Amino acid sequence: MVHAEIAKLNQRREHKISPIDMKTITDIRTGIGFDVHALAEGRKLILGGIEIPSEKGLAGHSDADVVLHAITDALLGSLALGDIGIHFPNTDEKYKNADSSIFIKKAKELLEKKGYSISNIDVAVALEKPKISPYLEKMKNKISGILNLSAERISIKATTAEKLGFVGREEGAFAFATATVVKTEN
């Protein structure tokens, strides 16, 4: 019934209402995540779950997607559930070249088991080259699909390091993410 009411309201509104908006929030938590990887020849550049054309990709045990890794840590951190290395150690061969979407899916499952849902995600990613701003909307939509979360609840921003440090020297990339999760009652 609540979803039918939301659908009716959404037909008349510019701002869409999510099911969270129609419930009583009993707890709000926020987590922060950070990830960094070196750039390397012979690797695909995967950011936010999509491949971006580039001469170099990020080196790592999995696909080294700093965006999804930072989101995973933010989700886990919001409920003090440890970090990506605890749940998906880089010493475990089953994660060799793994698609990082499995990490954020598992983090979401852990939240849901505790009665929480994701309210919003905010990401900042730093990479000197290639310019990734043309891919931000595609990343946002990919993450929206992976997490079954409205794209309006996901923000991804890109920056360079203005030629400073390892990012500025085109040696690597990093991402910061925050995630806000809520526990609700009907």
PDB file of C-alpha atoms in Angstrom:
ATOM      1  CA  MET A   1       0.000   0.000   0.000  1.00  0.00           C
ATOM      2  CA  VAL A   2       2.792   2.418   0.891  1.00  0.00           C
ATOM      3  CA  HIS A   3       4.469   1.851  -2.487  1.00  0.00           C
ATOM      4  CA  ALA A   4       1.197   2.579  -4.319  1.00  0.00           C
ATOM      5  CA  GLU A   5       0.866   5.839  -2.363  1.00  0.00           C
ATOM      6  CA  ILE A   6       4.454   6.746  -3.249  1.00  0.00           C
ATOM      7  CA  ALA A   7       3.803   6.059  -6.933  1.00  0.00           C
ATOM      8  CA  LYS A   8       0.758   8.370  -6.903  1.00  0.00           C
ATOM      9  CA  LEU A   9       2.720  11.134  -5.183  1.00  0.00           C
ATOM     10  CA  ASN A  10       5.653  10.720  -7.556  1.00  0.00           C
ATOM     11  CA  GLN A  11       3.397  11.245 -10.576  1.00  0.00           C
ATOM     12  CA  ARG A  12       2.596  14.747  -9.257  1.00  0.00           C
ATOM     13  CA  ARG A  13       6.039  15.711  -7.985  1.00  0.00           C
ATOM     14  CA  GLU A  14       9.295  16.702  -9.565  1.00  0.00           C
ATOM     15  CA  HIS A  15      11.284  15.329  -6.598  1.00  0.00           C
ATOM     16  CA  LYS A  16      10.664  11.610  -6.289  1.00  0.00           C
ATOM     17  CA  ILE A  17       9.915  10.115  -2.889  1.00  0.00           C
ATOM     18  CA  SER A  18      11.727   6.950  -1.872  1.00  0.00           C
ATOM     19  CA  PRO A  19      10.221   4.286   0.405  1.00  0.00           C
ATOM     20  CA  ILE A  20      12.573   5.570   3.146  1.00  0.00           C
ATOM     21  CA  ASP A  21      10.741   8.924   3.107  1.00  0.00           C
ATOM     22  CA  MET A  22       7.484   7.244   4.130  1.00  0.00           C
ATOM     23  CA  LYS A  23       8.857   5.475   7.215  1.00  0.00           C
ATOM     24  CA  THR A  24       9.983   6.508  10.680  1.00  0.00           C
ATOM     25  CA  ILE A  25      13.773   6.636  10.923  1.00  0.00           C
ATOM     26  CA  THR A  26      14.993   5.119  14.190  1.00  0.00           C
ATOM     27  CA  ASP A  27      18.761   5.309  13.639  1.00  0.00           C
ATOM     28  CA  ILE A  28      21.138   7.111  11.246  1.00  0.00           C
ATOM     29  CA  ARG A  29      24.766   6.102  10.732  1.00  0.00           C
ATOM     30  CA  THR A  30      27.523   7.425   8.465  1.00  0.00           C
ATOM     31  CA  GLY A  31      30.680   5.689   7.307  1.00  0.00           C
ATOM     32  CA  ILE A  32      33.723   6.888   5.416  1.00  0.00           C
ATOM     33  CA  GLY A  33      35.834   4.894   2.999  1.00  0.00           C
ATOM     34  CA  PHE A  34      39.161   5.465   1.289  1.00  0.00           C
ATOM     35  CA  ASP A  35      41.029   3.467  -1.317  1.00  0.00           C
ATOM     36  CA  VAL A  36      44.183   3.993  -3.368  1.00  0.00           C
ATOM     37  CA  HIS A  37      45.829   2.011  -6.155  1.00  0.00           C
ATOM     38  CA  ALA A  38      48.837   2.489  -8.419  1.00  0.00           C
ATOM     39  CA  LEU A  39      48.432   2.835 -12.165  1.00  0.00           C
ATOM     40  CA  ALA A  40      50.052   0.071 -14.237  1.00  0.00           C
ATOM     41  CA  GLU A  41      50.484  -0.900 -17.866  1.00  0.00           C
ATOM     42  CA  GLY A  42      48.467  -3.870 -19.086  1.00  0.00           C
ATOM     43  CA  ARG A  43      45.497  -3.326 -16.748  1.00  0.00           C
ATOM     44  CA  LYS A  44      41.981  -2.125 -17.523  1.00  0.00           C
ATOM     45  CA  LEU A  45      40.885   1.098 -15.847  1.00  0.00           C
ATOM     46  CA  ILE A  46      37.713   0.235 -13.959  1.00  0.00           C
ATOM     47  CA  LEU A  47      36.038   3.019 -11.967  1.00  0.00           C
ATOM     48  CA  GLY A  48      32.546   2.911 -10.537  1.00  0.00           C
ATOM     49  CA  GLY A  49      31.989  -0.466 -12.157  1.00  0.00           C
ATOM     50  CA  ILE A  50      32.660   0.695 -15.723  1.00  0.00           C
ATOM     51  CA  GLU A  51      35.678   0.387 -17.980  1.00  0.00           C
ATOM     52  CA  ILE A  52      37.183   3.710 -19.032  1.00  0.00           C
ATOM     53  CA  PRO A  53      39.491   3.879 -22.065  1.00  0.00           C
ATOM     54  CA  SER A  54      43.037   4.445 -20.833  1.00  0.00           C
ATOM     55  CA  GLU A  55      46.628   3.463 -21.540  1.00  0.00           C
ATOM     56  CA  LYS A  56      46.966   2.332 -17.913  1.00  0.00           C
ATOM     57  CA  GLY A  57      44.703   0.717 -15.373  1.00  0.00           C
ATOM     58  CA  LEU A  58      44.759   0.379 -11.615  1.00  0.00           C
ATOM     59  CA  ALA A  59      46.888  -2.425 -10.176  1.00  0.00           C
ATOM     60  CA  GLY A  60      45.456  -4.636  -7.480  1.00  0.00           C
ATOM     61  CA  HIS A  61      44.388  -8.120  -6.475  1.00  0.00           C
ATOM     62  CA  SER A  62      40.807  -7.577  -7.729  1.00  0.00           C
ATOM     63  CA  ASP A  63      39.830  -5.187 -10.534  1.00  0.00           C
ATOM     64  CA  ALA A  64      41.234  -2.391  -8.271  1.00  0.00           C
ATOM     65  CA  ASP A  65      38.146  -0.181  -8.645  1.00  0.00           C
ATOM     66  CA  VAL A  66      38.964   2.562  -6.107  1.00  0.00           C
ATOM     67  CA  VAL A  67      35.419   3.971  -6.328  1.00  0.00           C
ATOM     68  CA  LEU A  68      33.646   0.712  -5.446  1.00  0.00           C
ATOM     69  CA  HIS A  69      36.299  -0.139  -2.832  1.00  0.00           C
ATOM     70  CA  ALA A  70      35.829   3.216  -1.084  1.00  0.00           C
ATOM     71  CA  ILE A  71      32.039   2.772  -1.162  1.00  0.00           C
ATOM     72  CA  THR A  72      32.394  -0.738   0.280  1.00  0.00           C
ATOM     73  CA  ASP A  73      34.495   0.589   3.163  1.00  0.00           C
ATOM     74  CA  ALA A  74      32.032   3.443   3.776  1.00  0.00           C
ATOM     75  CA  LEU A  75      29.096   1.013   3.928  1.00  0.00           C
ATOM     76  CA  LEU A  76      30.954  -1.375   6.237  1.00  0.00           C
ATOM     77  CA  GLY A  77      32.200   1.501   8.378  1.00  0.00           C
ATOM     78  CA  SER A  78      28.723   2.913   8.873  1.00  0.00           C
ATOM     79  CA  LEU A  79      27.897  -0.043  11.134  1.00  0.00           C
ATOM     80  CA  ALA A  80      31.434  -0.697  12.418  1.00  0.00           C
ATOM     81  CA  LEU A  81      31.659  -3.932  10.421  1.00  0.00           C
ATOM     82  CA  GLY A  82      35.366  -3.690   9.656  1.00  0.00           C
ATOM     83  CA  ASP A  83      36.801  -2.974   6.239  1.00  0.00           C
ATOM     84  CA  ILE A  84      37.141  -4.457   2.774  1.00  0.00           C
ATOM     85  CA  GLY A  85      40.390  -6.239   3.697  1.00  0.00           C
ATOM     86  CA  ILE A  86      38.710  -8.143   6.524  1.00  0.00           C
ATOM     87  CA  HIS A  87      35.790  -9.323   4.397  1.00  0.00           C
ATOM     88  CA  PHE A  88      37.658  -9.764   1.087  1.00  0.00           C
ATOM     89  CA  PRO A  89      41.377 -10.293   1.830  1.00  0.00           C
ATOM     90  CA  ASN A  90      43.836  -9.788  -1.014  1.00  0.00           C
ATOM     91  CA  THR A  91      45.459 -13.055   0.032  1.00  0.00           C
ATOM     92  CA  ASP A  92      42.355 -15.022  -1.001  1.00  0.00           C
ATOM     93  CA  GLU A  93      42.668 -16.309  -4.578  1.00  0.00           C
ATOM     94  CA  LYS A  94      38.887 -16.292  -5.095  1.00  0.00           C
ATOM     95  CA  TYR A  95      39.112 -12.476  -5.247  1.00  0.00           C
ATOM     96  CA  LYS A  96      41.932 -12.471  -7.835  1.00  0.00           C
ATOM     97  CA  ASN A  97      40.763 -10.135 -10.645  1.00  0.00           C
ATOM     98  CA  ALA A  98      37.275 -10.102  -9.062  1.00  0.00           C
ATOM     99  CA  ASP A  99      34.618  -7.635 -10.160  1.00  0.00           C
ATOM    100  CA  SER A 100      34.366  -5.205  -7.223  1.00  0.00           C
ATOM    101  CA  SER A 101      30.587  -5.070  -7.506  1.00  0.00           C
ATOM    102  CA  ILE A 102      30.538  -8.275  -5.429  1.00  0.00           C
ATOM    103  CA  PHE A 103      32.110  -6.325  -2.556  1.00  0.00           C
ATOM    104  CA  ILE A 104      29.483  -3.579  -2.396  1.00  0.00           C
ATOM    105  CA  LYS A 105      26.671  -6.100  -2.879  1.00  0.00           C
ATOM    106  CA  LYS A 106      27.947  -8.080   0.116  1.00  0.00           C
ATOM    107  CA  ALA A 107      28.328  -4.903   2.197  1.00  0.00           C
ATOM    108  CA  LYS A 108      24.719  -3.987   1.376  1.00  0.00           C
ATOM    109  CA  GLU A 109      23.566  -7.493   2.401  1.00  0.00           C
ATOM    110  CA  LEU A 110      25.342  -7.131   5.751  1.00  0.00           C
ATOM    111  CA  LEU A 111      23.581  -3.797   6.364  1.00  0.00           C
ATOM    112  CA  GLU A 112      20.194  -5.210   5.442  1.00  0.00           C
ATOM    113  CA  LYS A 113      20.674  -8.176   7.806  1.00  0.00           C
ATOM    114  CA  LYS A 114      20.961  -5.622  10.606  1.00  0.00           C
ATOM    115  CA  GLY A 115      17.819  -3.806   9.441  1.00  0.00           C
ATOM    116  CA  TYR A 116      19.514  -0.848   7.706  1.00  0.00           C
ATOM    117  CA  SER A 117      19.156   0.564   4.215  1.00  0.00           C
ATOM    118  CA  ILE A 118      21.333   2.973   2.281  1.00  0.00           C
ATOM    119  CA  SER A 119      20.162   6.576   2.318  1.00  0.00           C
ATOM    120  CA  ASN A 120      22.899   8.115   0.196  1.00  0.00           C
ATOM    121  CA  ILE A 121      26.461   7.735  -1.074  1.00  0.00           C
ATOM    122  CA  ASP A 122      28.925  10.510  -1.877  1.00  0.00           C
ATOM    123  CA  VAL A 123      32.250   9.848  -3.645  1.00  0.00           C
ATOM    124  CA  ALA A 124      35.242  11.962  -4.647  1.00  0.00           C
ATOM    125  CA  VAL A 125      37.811  10.364  -6.944  1.00  0.00           C
ATOM    126  CA  ALA A 126      41.224  11.830  -7.847  1.00  0.00           C
ATOM    127  CA  LEU A 127      42.950  10.884 -11.089  1.00  0.00           C
ATOM    128  CA  GLU A 128      45.128  13.064 -13.297  1.00  0.00           C
ATOM    129  CA  LYS A 129      44.592  11.188 -16.561  1.00  0.00           C
ATOM    130  CA  PRO A 130      42.343  10.287 -18.280  1.00  0.00           C
ATOM    131  CA  LYS A 131      39.695  12.895 -17.541  1.00  0.00           C
ATOM    132  CA  ILE A 132      36.769  10.949 -16.103  1.00  0.00           C
ATOM    133  CA  SER A 133      34.088  13.642 -15.887  1.00  0.00           C
ATOM    134  CA  PRO A 134      32.442  12.361 -19.115  1.00  0.00           C
ATOM    135  CA  TYR A 135      31.905   8.999 -17.357  1.00  0.00           C
ATOM    136  CA  LEU A 136      30.505  10.171 -14.011  1.00  0.00           C
ATOM    137  CA  GLU A 137      26.832   9.774 -14.932  1.00  0.00           C
ATOM    138  CA  LYS A 138      27.479   6.289 -16.310  1.00  0.00           C
ATOM    139  CA  MET A 139      29.298   5.338 -13.066  1.00  0.00           C
ATOM    140  CA  LYS A 140      26.451   6.721 -10.997  1.00  0.00           C
ATOM    141  CA  ASN A 141      23.888   4.724 -12.978  1.00  0.00           C
ATOM    142  CA  LYS A 142      25.986   1.552 -12.744  1.00  0.00           C
ATOM    143  CA  ILE A 143      26.271   1.876  -8.952  1.00  0.00           C
ATOM    144  CA  SER A 144      22.543   2.656  -8.771  1.00  0.00           C
ATOM    145  CA  GLY A 145      21.839  -0.612 -10.581  1.00  0.00           C
ATOM    146  CA  ILE A 146      24.252  -2.673  -8.479  1.00  0.00           C
ATOM    147  CA  LEU A 147      22.786  -1.413  -5.204  1.00  0.00           C
ATOM    148  CA  ASN A 148      19.185  -0.970  -6.384  1.00  0.00           C
ATOM    149  CA  LEU A 149      19.429   2.607  -5.081  1.00  0.00           C
ATOM    150  CA  SER A 150      18.015   5.676  -6.805  1.00  0.00           C
ATOM    151  CA  ALA A 151      20.694   7.511  -8.796  1.00  0.00           C
ATOM    152  CA  GLU A 152      19.457  10.687  -7.067  1.00  0.00           C
ATOM    153  CA  ARG A 153      20.975   9.286  -3.864  1.00  0.00           C
ATOM    154  CA  ILE A 154      24.455   8.868  -5.364  1.00  0.00           C
ATOM    155  CA  SER A 155      26.984  11.631  -5.968  1.00  0.00           C
ATOM    156  CA  ILE A 156      30.319  11.133  -7.705  1.00  0.00           C
ATOM    157  CA  LYS A 157      32.796  13.940  -8.195  1.00  0.00           C
ATOM    158  CA  ALA A 158      36.118  13.888 -10.037  1.00  0.00           C
ATOM    159  CA  THR A 159      39.218  15.961  -9.487  1.00  0.00           C
ATOM    160  CA  THR A 160      42.878  16.034 -10.403  1.00  0.00           C
ATOM    161  CA  ALA A 161      45.756  16.728  -8.052  1.00  0.00           C
ATOM    162  CA  GLU A 162      46.930  19.751 -10.063  1.00  0.00           C
ATOM    163  CA  LYS A 163      50.144  17.837 -10.909  1.00  0.00           C
ATOM    164  CA  LEU A 164      50.959  17.343  -7.201  1.00  0.00           C
ATOM    165  CA  GLY A 165      51.961  14.065  -5.522  1.00  0.00           C
ATOM    166  CA  PHE A 166      51.567  10.534  -6.876  1.00  0.00           C
ATOM    167  CA  VAL A 167      48.206  11.371  -8.486  1.00  0.00           C
ATOM    168  CA  GLY A 168      49.674  14.452 -10.163  1.00  0.00           C
ATOM    169  CA  ARG A 169      52.613  12.399 -11.457  1.00  0.00           C
ATOM    170  CA  GLU A 170      50.060   9.956 -12.952  1.00  0.00           C
ATOM    171  CA  GLU A 171      51.256   7.108 -10.716  1.00  0.00           C
ATOM    172  CA  GLY A 172      47.897   6.258  -9.152  1.00  0.00           C
ATOM    173  CA  ALA A 173      44.396   7.235  -8.110  1.00  0.00           C
ATOM    174  CA  PHE A 174      42.381   7.426  -4.923  1.00  0.00           C
ATOM    175  CA  ALA A 175      38.776   7.782  -3.846  1.00  0.00           C
ATOM    176  CA  PHE A 176      36.980   8.882  -0.693  1.00  0.00           C
ATOM    177  CA  ALA A 177      33.371   7.886  -0.057  1.00  0.00           C
ATOM    178  CA  THR A 178      30.775   8.512   2.591  1.00  0.00           C
ATOM    179  CA  ALA A 179      27.653   6.469   3.060  1.00  0.00           C
ATOM    180  CA  THR A 180      24.678   7.290   5.215  1.00  0.00           C
ATOM    181  CA  VAL A 181      22.496   4.384   6.269  1.00  0.00           C
ATOM    182  CA  VAL A 182      19.214   4.398   8.133  1.00  0.00           C
ATOM    183  CA  LYS A 183      17.155   1.998  10.206  1.00  0.00           C
ATOM    184  CA  THR A 184      13.429   2.480   9.721  1.00  0.00           C
ATOM    185  CA  GLU A 185      10.077   1.345  11.041  1.00  0.00           C
ATOM    186  CA  ASN A 186       6.856   1.305   9.027  1.00  0.00           C
TER     187      ASN A 186
END
